[in-house]
Structures are given as structure tokens and as C-alpha cells.
PDB file of C-alpha atoms and ligand atoms in Angstrom:
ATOM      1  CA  UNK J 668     -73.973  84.989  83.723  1.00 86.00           C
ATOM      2  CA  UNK J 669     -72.027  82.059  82.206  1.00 95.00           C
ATOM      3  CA  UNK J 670     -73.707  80.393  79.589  1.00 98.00           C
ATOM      4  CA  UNK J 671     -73.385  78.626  76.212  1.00 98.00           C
ATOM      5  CA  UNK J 672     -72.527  81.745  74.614  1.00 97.00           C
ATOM      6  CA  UNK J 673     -69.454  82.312  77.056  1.00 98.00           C
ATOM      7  CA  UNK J 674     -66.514  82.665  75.763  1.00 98.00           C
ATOM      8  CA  UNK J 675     -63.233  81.150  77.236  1.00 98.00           C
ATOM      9  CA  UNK J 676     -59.185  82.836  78.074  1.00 98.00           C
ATOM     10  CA  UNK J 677     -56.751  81.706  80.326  1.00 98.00           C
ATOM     11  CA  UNK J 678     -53.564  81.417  81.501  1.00 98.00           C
ATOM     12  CA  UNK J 679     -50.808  79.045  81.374  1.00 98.00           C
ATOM     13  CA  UNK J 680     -48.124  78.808  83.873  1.00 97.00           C
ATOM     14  CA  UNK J 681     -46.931  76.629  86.505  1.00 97.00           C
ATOM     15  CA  UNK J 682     -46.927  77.445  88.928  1.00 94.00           C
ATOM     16  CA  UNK J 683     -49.802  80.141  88.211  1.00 96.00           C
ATOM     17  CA  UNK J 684     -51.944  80.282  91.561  1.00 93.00           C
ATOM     18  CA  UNK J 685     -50.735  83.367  92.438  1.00 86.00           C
ATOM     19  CA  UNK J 686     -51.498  85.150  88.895  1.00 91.00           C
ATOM     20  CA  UNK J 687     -53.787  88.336  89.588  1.00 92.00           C
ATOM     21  CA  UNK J 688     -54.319  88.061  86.002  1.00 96.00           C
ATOM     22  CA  UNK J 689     -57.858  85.884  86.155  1.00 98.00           C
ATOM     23  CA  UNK J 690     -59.348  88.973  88.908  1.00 98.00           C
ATOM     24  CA  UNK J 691     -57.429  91.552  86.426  1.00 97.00           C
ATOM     25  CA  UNK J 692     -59.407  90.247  83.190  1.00 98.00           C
ATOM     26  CA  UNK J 693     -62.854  88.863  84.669  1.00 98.00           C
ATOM     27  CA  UNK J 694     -63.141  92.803  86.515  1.00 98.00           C
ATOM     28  CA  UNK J 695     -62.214  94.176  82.890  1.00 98.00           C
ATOM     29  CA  UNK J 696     -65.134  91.731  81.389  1.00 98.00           C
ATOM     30  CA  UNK J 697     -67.894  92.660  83.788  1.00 97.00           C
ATOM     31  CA  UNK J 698     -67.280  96.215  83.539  1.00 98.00           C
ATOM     32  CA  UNK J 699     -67.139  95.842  79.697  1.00 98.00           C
ATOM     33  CA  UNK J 700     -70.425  93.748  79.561  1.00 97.00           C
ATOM     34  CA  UNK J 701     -68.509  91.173  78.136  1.00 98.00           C
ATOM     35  CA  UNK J 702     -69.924  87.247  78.088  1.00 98.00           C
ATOM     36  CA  UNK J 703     -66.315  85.559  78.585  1.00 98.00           C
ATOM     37  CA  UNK J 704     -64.556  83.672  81.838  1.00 98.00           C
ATOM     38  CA  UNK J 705     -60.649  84.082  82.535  1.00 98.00           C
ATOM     39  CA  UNK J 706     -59.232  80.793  84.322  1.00 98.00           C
ATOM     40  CA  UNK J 707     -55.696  79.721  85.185  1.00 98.00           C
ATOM     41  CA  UNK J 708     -54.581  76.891  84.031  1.00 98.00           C
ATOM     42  CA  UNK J 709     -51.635  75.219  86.011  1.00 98.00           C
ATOM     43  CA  UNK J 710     -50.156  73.400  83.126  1.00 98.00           C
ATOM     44  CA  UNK J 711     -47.808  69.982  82.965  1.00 98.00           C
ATOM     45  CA  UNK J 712     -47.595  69.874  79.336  1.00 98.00           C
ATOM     46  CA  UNK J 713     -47.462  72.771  76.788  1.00 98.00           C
ATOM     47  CA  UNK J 714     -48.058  70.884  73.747  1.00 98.00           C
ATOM     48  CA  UNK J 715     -51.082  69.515  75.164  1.00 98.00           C
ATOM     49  CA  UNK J 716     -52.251  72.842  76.126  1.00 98.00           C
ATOM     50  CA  UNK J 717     -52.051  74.371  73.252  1.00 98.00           C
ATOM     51  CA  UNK J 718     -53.961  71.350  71.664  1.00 97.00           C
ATOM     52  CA  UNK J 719     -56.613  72.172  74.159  1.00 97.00           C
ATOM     53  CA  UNK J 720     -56.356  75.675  73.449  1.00 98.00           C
ATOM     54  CA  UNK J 721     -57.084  74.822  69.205  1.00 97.00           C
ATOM     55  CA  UNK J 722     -59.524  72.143  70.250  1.00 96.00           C
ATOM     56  CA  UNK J 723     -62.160  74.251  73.112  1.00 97.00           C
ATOM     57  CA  UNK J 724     -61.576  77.543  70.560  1.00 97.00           C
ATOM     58  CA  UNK J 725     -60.409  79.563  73.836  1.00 98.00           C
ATOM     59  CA  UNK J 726     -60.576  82.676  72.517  1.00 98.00           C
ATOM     60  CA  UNK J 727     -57.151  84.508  73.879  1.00 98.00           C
ATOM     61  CA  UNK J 728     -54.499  83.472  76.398  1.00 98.00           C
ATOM     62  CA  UNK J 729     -51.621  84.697  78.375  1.00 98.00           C
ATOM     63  CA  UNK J 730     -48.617  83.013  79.148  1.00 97.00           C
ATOM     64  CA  UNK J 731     -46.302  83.207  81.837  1.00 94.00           C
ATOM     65  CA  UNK J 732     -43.729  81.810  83.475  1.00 90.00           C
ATOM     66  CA  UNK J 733     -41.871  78.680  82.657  1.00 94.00           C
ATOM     67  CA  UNK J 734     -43.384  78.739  78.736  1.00 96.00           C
ATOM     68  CA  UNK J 735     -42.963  82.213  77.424  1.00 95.00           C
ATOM     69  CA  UNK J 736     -39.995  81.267  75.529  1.00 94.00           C
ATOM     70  CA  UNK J 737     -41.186  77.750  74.607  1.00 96.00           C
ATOM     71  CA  UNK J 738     -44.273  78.667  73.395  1.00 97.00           C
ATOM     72  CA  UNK J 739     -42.940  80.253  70.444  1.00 98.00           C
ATOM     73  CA  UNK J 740     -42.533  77.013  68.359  1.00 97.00           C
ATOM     74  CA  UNK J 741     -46.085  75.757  68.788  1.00 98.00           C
ATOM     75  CA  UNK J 742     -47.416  78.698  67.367  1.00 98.00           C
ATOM     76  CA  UNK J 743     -48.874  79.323  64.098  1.00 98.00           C
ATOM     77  CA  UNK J 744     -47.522  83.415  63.876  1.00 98.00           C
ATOM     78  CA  UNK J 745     -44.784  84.974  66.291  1.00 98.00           C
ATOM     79  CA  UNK J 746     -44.808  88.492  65.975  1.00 96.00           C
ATOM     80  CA  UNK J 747     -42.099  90.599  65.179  1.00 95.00           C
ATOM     81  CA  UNK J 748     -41.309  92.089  68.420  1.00 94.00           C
ATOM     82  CA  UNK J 749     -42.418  89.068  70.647  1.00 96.00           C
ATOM     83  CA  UNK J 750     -39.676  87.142  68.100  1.00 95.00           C
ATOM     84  CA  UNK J 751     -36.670  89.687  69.001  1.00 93.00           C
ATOM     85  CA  UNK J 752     -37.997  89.634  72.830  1.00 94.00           C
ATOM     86  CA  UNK J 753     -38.316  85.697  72.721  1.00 94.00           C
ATOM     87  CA  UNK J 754     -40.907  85.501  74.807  1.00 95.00           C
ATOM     88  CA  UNK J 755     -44.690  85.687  74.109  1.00 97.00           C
ATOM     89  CA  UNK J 756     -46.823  86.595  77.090  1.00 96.00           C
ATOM     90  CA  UNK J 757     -50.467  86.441  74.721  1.00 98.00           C
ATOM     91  CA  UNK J 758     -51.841  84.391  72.376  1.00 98.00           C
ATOM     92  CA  UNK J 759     -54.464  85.578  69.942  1.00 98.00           C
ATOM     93  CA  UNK J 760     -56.351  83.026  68.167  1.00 98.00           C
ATOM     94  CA  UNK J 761     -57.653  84.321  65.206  1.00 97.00           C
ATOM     95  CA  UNK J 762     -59.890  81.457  63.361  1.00 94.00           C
ATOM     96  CA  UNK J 763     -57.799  79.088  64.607  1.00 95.00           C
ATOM     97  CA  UNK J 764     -54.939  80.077  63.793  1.00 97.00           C
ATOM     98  CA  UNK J 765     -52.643  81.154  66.967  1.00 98.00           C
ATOM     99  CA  UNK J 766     -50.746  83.981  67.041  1.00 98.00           C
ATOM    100  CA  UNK J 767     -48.143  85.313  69.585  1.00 98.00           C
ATOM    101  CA  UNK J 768     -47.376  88.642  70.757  1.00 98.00           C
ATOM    102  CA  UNK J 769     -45.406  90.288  73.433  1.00 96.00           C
ATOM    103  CA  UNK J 770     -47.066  93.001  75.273  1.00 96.00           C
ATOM    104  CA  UNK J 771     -44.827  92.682  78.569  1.00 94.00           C
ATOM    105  CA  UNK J 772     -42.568  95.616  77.045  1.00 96.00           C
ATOM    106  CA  UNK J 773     -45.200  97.683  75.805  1.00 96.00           C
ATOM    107  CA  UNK J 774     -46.919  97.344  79.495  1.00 96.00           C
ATOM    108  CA  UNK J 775     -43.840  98.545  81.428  1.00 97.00           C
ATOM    109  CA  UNK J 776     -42.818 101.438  78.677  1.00 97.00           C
ATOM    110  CA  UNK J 777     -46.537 102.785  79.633  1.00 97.00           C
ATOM    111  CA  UNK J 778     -46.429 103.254  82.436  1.00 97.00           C
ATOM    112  CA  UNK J 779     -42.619 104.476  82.698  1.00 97.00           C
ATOM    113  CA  UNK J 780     -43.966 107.282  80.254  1.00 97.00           C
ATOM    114  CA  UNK J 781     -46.890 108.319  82.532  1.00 97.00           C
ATOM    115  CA  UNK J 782     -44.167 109.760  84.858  1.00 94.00           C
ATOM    116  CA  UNK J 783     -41.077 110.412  82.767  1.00 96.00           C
ATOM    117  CA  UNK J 784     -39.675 110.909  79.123  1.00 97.00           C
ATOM    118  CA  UNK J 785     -37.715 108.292  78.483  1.00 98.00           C
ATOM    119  CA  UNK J 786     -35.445 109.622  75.494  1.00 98.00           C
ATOM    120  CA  UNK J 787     -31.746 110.509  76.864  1.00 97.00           C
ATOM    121  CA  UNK J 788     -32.513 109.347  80.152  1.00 98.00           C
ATOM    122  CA  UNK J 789     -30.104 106.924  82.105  1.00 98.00           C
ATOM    123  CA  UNK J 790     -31.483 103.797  83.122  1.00 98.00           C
ATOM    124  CA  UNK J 791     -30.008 101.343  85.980  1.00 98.00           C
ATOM    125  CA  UNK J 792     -31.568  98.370  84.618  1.00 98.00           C
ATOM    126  CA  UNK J 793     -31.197  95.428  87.104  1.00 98.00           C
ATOM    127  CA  UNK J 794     -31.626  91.717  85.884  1.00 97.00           C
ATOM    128  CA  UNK J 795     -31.386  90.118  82.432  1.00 96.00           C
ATOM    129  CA  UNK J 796     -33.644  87.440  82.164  1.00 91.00           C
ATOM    130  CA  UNK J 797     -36.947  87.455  80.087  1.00 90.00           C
ATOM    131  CA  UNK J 798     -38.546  90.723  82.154  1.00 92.00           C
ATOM    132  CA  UNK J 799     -35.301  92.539  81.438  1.00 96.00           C
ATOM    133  CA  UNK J 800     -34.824  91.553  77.841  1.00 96.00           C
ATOM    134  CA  UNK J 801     -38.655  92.927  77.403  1.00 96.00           C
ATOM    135  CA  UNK J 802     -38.002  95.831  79.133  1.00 97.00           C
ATOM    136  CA  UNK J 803     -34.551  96.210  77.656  1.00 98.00           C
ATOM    137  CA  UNK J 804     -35.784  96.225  74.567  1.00 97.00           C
ATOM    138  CA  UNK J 805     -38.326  98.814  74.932  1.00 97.00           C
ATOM    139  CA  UNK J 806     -35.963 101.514  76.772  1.00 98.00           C
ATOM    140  CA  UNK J 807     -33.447 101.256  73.394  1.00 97.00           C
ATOM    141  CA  UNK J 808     -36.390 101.887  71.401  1.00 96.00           C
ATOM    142  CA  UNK J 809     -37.106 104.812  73.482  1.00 97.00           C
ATOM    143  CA  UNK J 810     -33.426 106.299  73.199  1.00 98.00           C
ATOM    144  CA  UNK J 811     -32.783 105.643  76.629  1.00 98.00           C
ATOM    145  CA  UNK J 812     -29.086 105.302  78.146  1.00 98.00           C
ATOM    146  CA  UNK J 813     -28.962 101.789  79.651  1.00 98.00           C
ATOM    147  CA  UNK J 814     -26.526 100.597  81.888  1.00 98.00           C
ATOM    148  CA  UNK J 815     -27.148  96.620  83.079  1.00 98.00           C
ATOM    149  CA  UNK J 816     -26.969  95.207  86.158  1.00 98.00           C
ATOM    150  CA  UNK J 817     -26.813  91.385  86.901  1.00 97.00           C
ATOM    151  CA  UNK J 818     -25.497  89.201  89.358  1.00 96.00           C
ATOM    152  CA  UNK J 819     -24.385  86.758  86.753  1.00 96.00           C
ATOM    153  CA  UNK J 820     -21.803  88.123  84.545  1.00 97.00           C
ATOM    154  CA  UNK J 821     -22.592  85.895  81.574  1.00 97.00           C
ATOM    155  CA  UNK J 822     -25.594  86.666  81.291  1.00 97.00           C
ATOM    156  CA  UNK J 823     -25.622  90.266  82.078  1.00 98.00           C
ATOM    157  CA  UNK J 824     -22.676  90.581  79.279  1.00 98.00           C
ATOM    158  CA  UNK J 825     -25.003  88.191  76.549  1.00 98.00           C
ATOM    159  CA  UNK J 826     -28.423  90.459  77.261  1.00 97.00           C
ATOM    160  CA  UNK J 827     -26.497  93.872  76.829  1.00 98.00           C
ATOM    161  CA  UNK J 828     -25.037  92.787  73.623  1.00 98.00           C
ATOM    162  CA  UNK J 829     -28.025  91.538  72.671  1.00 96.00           C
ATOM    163  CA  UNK J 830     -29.694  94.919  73.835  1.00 96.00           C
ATOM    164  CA  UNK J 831     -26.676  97.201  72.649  1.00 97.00           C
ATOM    165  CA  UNK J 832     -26.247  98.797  75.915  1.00 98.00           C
ATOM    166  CA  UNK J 833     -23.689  99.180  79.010  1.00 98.00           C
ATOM    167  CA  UNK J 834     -23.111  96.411  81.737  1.00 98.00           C
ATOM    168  CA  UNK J 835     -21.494  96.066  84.808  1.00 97.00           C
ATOM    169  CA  UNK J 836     -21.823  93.686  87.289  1.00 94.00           C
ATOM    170  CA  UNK J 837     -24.789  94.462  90.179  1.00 92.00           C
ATOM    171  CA  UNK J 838     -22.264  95.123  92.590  1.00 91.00           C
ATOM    172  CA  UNK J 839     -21.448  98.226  90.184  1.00 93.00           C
ATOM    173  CA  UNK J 840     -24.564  99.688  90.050  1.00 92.00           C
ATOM    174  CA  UNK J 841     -24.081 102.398  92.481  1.00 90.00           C
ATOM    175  CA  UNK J 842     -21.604 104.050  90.403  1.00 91.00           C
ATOM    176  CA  UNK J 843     -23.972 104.965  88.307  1.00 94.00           C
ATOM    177  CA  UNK J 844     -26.150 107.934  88.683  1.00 94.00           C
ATOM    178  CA  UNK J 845     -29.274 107.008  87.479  1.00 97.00           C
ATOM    179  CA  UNK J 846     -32.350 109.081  86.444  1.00 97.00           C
ATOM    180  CA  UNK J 847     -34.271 105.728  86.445  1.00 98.00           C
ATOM    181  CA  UNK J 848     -33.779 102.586  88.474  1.00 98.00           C
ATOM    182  CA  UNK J 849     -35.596  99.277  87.112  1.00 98.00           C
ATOM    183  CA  UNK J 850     -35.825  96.395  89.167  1.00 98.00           C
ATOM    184  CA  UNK J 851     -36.109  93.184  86.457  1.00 97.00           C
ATOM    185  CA  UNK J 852     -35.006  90.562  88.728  1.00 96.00           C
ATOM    186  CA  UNK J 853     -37.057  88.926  90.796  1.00 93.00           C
ATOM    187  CA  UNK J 854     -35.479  90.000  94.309  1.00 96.00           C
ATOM    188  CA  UNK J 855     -38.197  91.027  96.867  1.00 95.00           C
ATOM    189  CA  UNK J 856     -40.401  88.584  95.447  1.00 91.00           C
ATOM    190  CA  UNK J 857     -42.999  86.956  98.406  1.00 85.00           C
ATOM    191  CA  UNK J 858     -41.474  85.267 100.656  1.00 87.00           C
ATOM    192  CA  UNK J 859     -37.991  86.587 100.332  1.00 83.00           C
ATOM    193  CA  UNK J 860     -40.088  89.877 100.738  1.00 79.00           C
ATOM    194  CA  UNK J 861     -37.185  91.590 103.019  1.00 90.00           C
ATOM    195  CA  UNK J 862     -34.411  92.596 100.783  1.00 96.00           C
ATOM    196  CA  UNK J 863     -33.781  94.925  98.054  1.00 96.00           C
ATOM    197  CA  UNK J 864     -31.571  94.017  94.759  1.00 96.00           C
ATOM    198  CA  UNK J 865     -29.816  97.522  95.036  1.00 95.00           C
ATOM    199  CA  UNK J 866     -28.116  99.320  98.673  1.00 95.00           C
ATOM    200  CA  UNK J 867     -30.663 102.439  99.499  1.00 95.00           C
ATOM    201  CA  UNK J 868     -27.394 104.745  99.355  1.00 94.00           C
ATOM    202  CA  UNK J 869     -28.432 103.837  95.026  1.00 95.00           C
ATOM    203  CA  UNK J 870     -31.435 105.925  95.733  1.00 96.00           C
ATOM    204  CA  UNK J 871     -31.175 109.637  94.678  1.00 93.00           C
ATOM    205  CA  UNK J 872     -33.723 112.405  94.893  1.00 93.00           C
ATOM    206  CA  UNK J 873     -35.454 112.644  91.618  1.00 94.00           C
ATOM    207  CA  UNK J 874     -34.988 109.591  90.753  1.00 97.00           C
ATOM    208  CA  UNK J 875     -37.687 107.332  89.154  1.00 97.00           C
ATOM    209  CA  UNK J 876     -38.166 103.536  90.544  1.00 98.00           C
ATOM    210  CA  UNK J 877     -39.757 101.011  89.057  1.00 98.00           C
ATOM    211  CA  UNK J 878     -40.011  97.255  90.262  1.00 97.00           C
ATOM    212  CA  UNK J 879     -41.715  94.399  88.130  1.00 95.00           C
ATOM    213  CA  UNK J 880     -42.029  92.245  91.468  1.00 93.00           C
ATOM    214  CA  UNK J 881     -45.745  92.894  92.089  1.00 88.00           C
ATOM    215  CA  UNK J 882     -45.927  90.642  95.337  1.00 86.00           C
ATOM    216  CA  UNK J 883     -45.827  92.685  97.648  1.00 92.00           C
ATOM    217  CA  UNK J 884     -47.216  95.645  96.266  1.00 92.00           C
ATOM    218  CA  UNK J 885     -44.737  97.598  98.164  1.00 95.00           C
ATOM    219  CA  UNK J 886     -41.493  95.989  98.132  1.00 96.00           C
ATOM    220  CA  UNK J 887     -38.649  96.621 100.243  1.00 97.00           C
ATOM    221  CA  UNK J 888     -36.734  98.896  97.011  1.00 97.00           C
ATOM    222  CA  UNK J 889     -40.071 100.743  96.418  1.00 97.00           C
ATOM    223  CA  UNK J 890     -40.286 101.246 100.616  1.00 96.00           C
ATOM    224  CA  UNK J 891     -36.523 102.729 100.602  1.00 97.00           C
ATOM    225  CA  UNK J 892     -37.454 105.627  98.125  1.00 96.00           C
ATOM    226  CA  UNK J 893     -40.068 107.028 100.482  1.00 90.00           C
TER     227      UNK J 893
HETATM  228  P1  ATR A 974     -37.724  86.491  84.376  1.00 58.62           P
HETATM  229  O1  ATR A 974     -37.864  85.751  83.091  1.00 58.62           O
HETATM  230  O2  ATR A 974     -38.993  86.701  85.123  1.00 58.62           O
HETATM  231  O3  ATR A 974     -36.967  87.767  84.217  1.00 58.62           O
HETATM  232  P2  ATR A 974     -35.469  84.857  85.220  1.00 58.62           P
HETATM  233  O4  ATR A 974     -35.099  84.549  83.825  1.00 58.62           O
HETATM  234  O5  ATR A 974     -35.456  83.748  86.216  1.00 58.62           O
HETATM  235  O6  ATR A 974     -36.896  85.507  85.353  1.00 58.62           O
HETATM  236  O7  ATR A 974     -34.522  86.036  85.722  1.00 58.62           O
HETATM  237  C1  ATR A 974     -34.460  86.382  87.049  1.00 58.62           C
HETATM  238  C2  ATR A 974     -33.475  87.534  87.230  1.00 58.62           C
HETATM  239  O8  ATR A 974     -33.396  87.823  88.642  1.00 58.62           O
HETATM  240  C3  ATR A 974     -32.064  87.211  86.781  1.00 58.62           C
HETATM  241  O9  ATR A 974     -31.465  88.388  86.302  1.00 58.62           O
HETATM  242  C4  ATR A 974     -31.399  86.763  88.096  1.00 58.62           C
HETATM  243  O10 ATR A 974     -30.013  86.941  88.121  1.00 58.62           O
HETATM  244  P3  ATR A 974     -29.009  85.795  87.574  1.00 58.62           P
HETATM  245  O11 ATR A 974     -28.985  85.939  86.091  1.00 58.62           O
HETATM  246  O12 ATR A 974     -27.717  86.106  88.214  1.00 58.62           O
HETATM  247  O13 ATR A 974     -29.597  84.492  88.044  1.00 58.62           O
HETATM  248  C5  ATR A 974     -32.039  87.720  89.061  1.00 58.62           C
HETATM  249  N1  ATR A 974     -31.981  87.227  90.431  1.00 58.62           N
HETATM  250  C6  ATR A 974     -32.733  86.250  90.985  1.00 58.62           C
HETATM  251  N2  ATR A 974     -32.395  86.082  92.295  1.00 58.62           N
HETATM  252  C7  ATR A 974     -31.393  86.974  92.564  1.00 58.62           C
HETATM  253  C8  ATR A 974     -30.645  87.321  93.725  1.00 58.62           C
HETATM  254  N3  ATR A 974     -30.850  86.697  94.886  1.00 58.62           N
HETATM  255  N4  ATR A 974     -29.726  88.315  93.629  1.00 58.62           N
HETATM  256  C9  ATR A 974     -29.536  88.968  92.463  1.00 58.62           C
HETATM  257  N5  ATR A 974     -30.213  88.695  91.316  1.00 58.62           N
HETATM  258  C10 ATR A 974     -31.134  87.715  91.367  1.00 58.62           C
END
């Protein structure tokens, strides 16, 4: 029941109507027995926001796209992690004071290592904006062998320096034999739904696949491994 006690989090993106994350977090309160409300807020103006955020006392927020990089000046605390990622996908506020953190890498490492161990492995990681820095990030931590993939060449070359890993441009990728493919761009995103970043000849048996674009479920890469 939502009363005076209830406690507020959101999101913040724009566009955000899409975002599975108020279902994702008001199923996890229920269950929890929790008196709190998720909401997503489609927001014009992040400074704003963020005032609104200090002024209601909304308790915790995520952040997605446009302001995960922008965000990071309006806080009170970046993280360390969330500051070598540059992006900061939830806020905590803690007494008022609002502090960032980056759990998009920690998220996708997770559930990577539920099916595979990720030290030594080689990675075809596809993409290099903010997804693929996160999950970038996380595979060098793990020891993984990284070869990136982009269809820009500038900034393919700029992330894997930044990473420390291998690129090539995406039209190299099936040279590589992968143990792991990651798709970190956003191709078979709803409505483009029909193609795949990557030919299906890519696909090997044994290999592990992995695609951030959630919508639909079952994209046209994850279809091709079946
Ligand atoms: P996010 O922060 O969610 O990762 P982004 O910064 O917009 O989003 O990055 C999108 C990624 O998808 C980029 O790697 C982009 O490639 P470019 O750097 O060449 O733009 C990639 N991408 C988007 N559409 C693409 C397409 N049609 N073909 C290949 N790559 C695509």
C-alpha cells in the first residue's frame, strides 16, 4: 500500500518509457515487503532533476541513457570504478549526500560467470560506447583476452587503448576465433529488430553469446546460435 511512509526511486532517462527497470524494482519491493514506489522519470533537465532528487529525499535512482556520463559532475561522490567507467547507472543518496556508482559492469560480469570462467578466455567484444567501456572494463579485470570490434575506427582505437586490449575494425571480427562473443552495440535493438552486428558464419560451436540489447528478448544474434 502506498502511504506516507513510502519511500521514493526512479529513473532518469529520456527517452525512458521503455525501461523494464520500474516492473524490475517494484516486483523486487513487493516480494521483499518493502514500503517504496519505482517511477520513471522522462527527464528535460538533469540539473533540475537532481535538485528534485535532493529536495523529495528519493531514496536511490538509476540512470540511463543520455545522462550516465553527465551525471557525474552533479554528484556529491563518484566512485572509483563508476569514475574509470565514466558512467554512473545508480545513485545512492546517503543523508543527502549523492553518491554514484556503476553497477552496469558488475551486472554483465555476473552473469558471464554463471556460464563461463572468464580468465584466459578470448572475447569478441563488439561496440565501444558506454555498454562496452563497462563491460570492457570488467573482462580486463577478469584476465580476459579482448579483441574490439567497432564500426567506427576512432572510437574503437580510443576505447581499446583506454581498455588495453586488441582492435580491429567490425568487419574483422570473423578472423577471430572467439570463445566469447559480446554484443555492446546497440544493433538488433526494437525496431531495427532484423539484423545481427556480426555474419552467423562468426558463430562457432562452444561458443558463449551474450547481447546487452534486451528488446527483443531474443534477438536476431542470440536466434543464429540456436
Ligand atoms: P551505449 O552507451 O549504450 O553503448 P552508444 O554510445 O550510442 O551507446 O554506442 C552504441 C554502439 O553501437 C557504438 O559502438 C556504435 O558504433 P559507432 O561507434 O560506430 O557509432 C554501435 N552501433 C550503433 N549502430 C550501429 C550499426 N548500425 N552498425 C554497427 N555498429 C553500430
Amino acid at each position: 500500500m502506498i502511504d506516507a511512509e513510502t519511500h521514493l526511486y526512479a529513473v532518469l532517462g529520456n527517452p525512458v518509457r521503455h525501461s523494464l527497470s520500474p516492473a524490475l524494482h517494484n516486483g523486487a519491493f513487493r516480494r521483499m515487503g518493502l514500503n517504496a514506489v519505482y517511477l520513471a522519470f522522462e527527464v528535460q533537465n538533469l540539473p533540475e532533476a537532481i535538485a528534485g532528487i535532493r529536495g523529495l529525499g528519493i531514496r536511490g535512482v538509476s540512470v540511463t541513457i543520455p545522462f550516465k556520463a553527465e551525471i557525474i559532475s552533479l554528484l556529491d561522490e563518484v566512485d572509483e570504478t563508476a569514475r574509470k567507467i565514466k558512467a554512473v547507472n545508480t545513485i545512492l543518496n546517503r543523508d543527502g549526500r549523492l553518491i554514484g556508482y556503476n553497477t552496469d559492469w558488475s551486472g554483465a560480469i555476473e552473469a558471464l560467470e554463471q556460464k563461463v570462467r572468464l580468465e584466459g578466455k578470448r572475447v569478441l567484444l563488439l561496440g565501444a560506447g558506454g555498454a562496452a567501456r563497462a563491460i570492457g572494463y570488467g573482462l580486463k579485470r577478469r584476465r580476459a583476452e579482448i579483441l574490439l570490434c567497432n564500426r567506427s575506427l576512432q572510437k574503437g582505437k580510443a576505447l581499446a587503448e583506454e581498455i588495453g586490449c586488441a582492435w580491429k575494425p567490425l568487419s574483422a571480427a570473423k578472423d577471430f576465433e572467439a570463445d566469447l562473443l559480446i554484443n555492446a552495440t546497440s544493433v538488433g535493438m526494437h525496431p531495427y529488430g532484423r539484423v545481427s552486428p556480426v555474419p552467423k558464419a562468426i558463430l562457432r560451436q562452444g561458443m558463449t553469446v551474450m547481447d546487452i540489447v534486451y528488446r527483443p528478448l531474443r534477438t536476431r544474434l542470440l536466434r543464429e546460435t540456436e
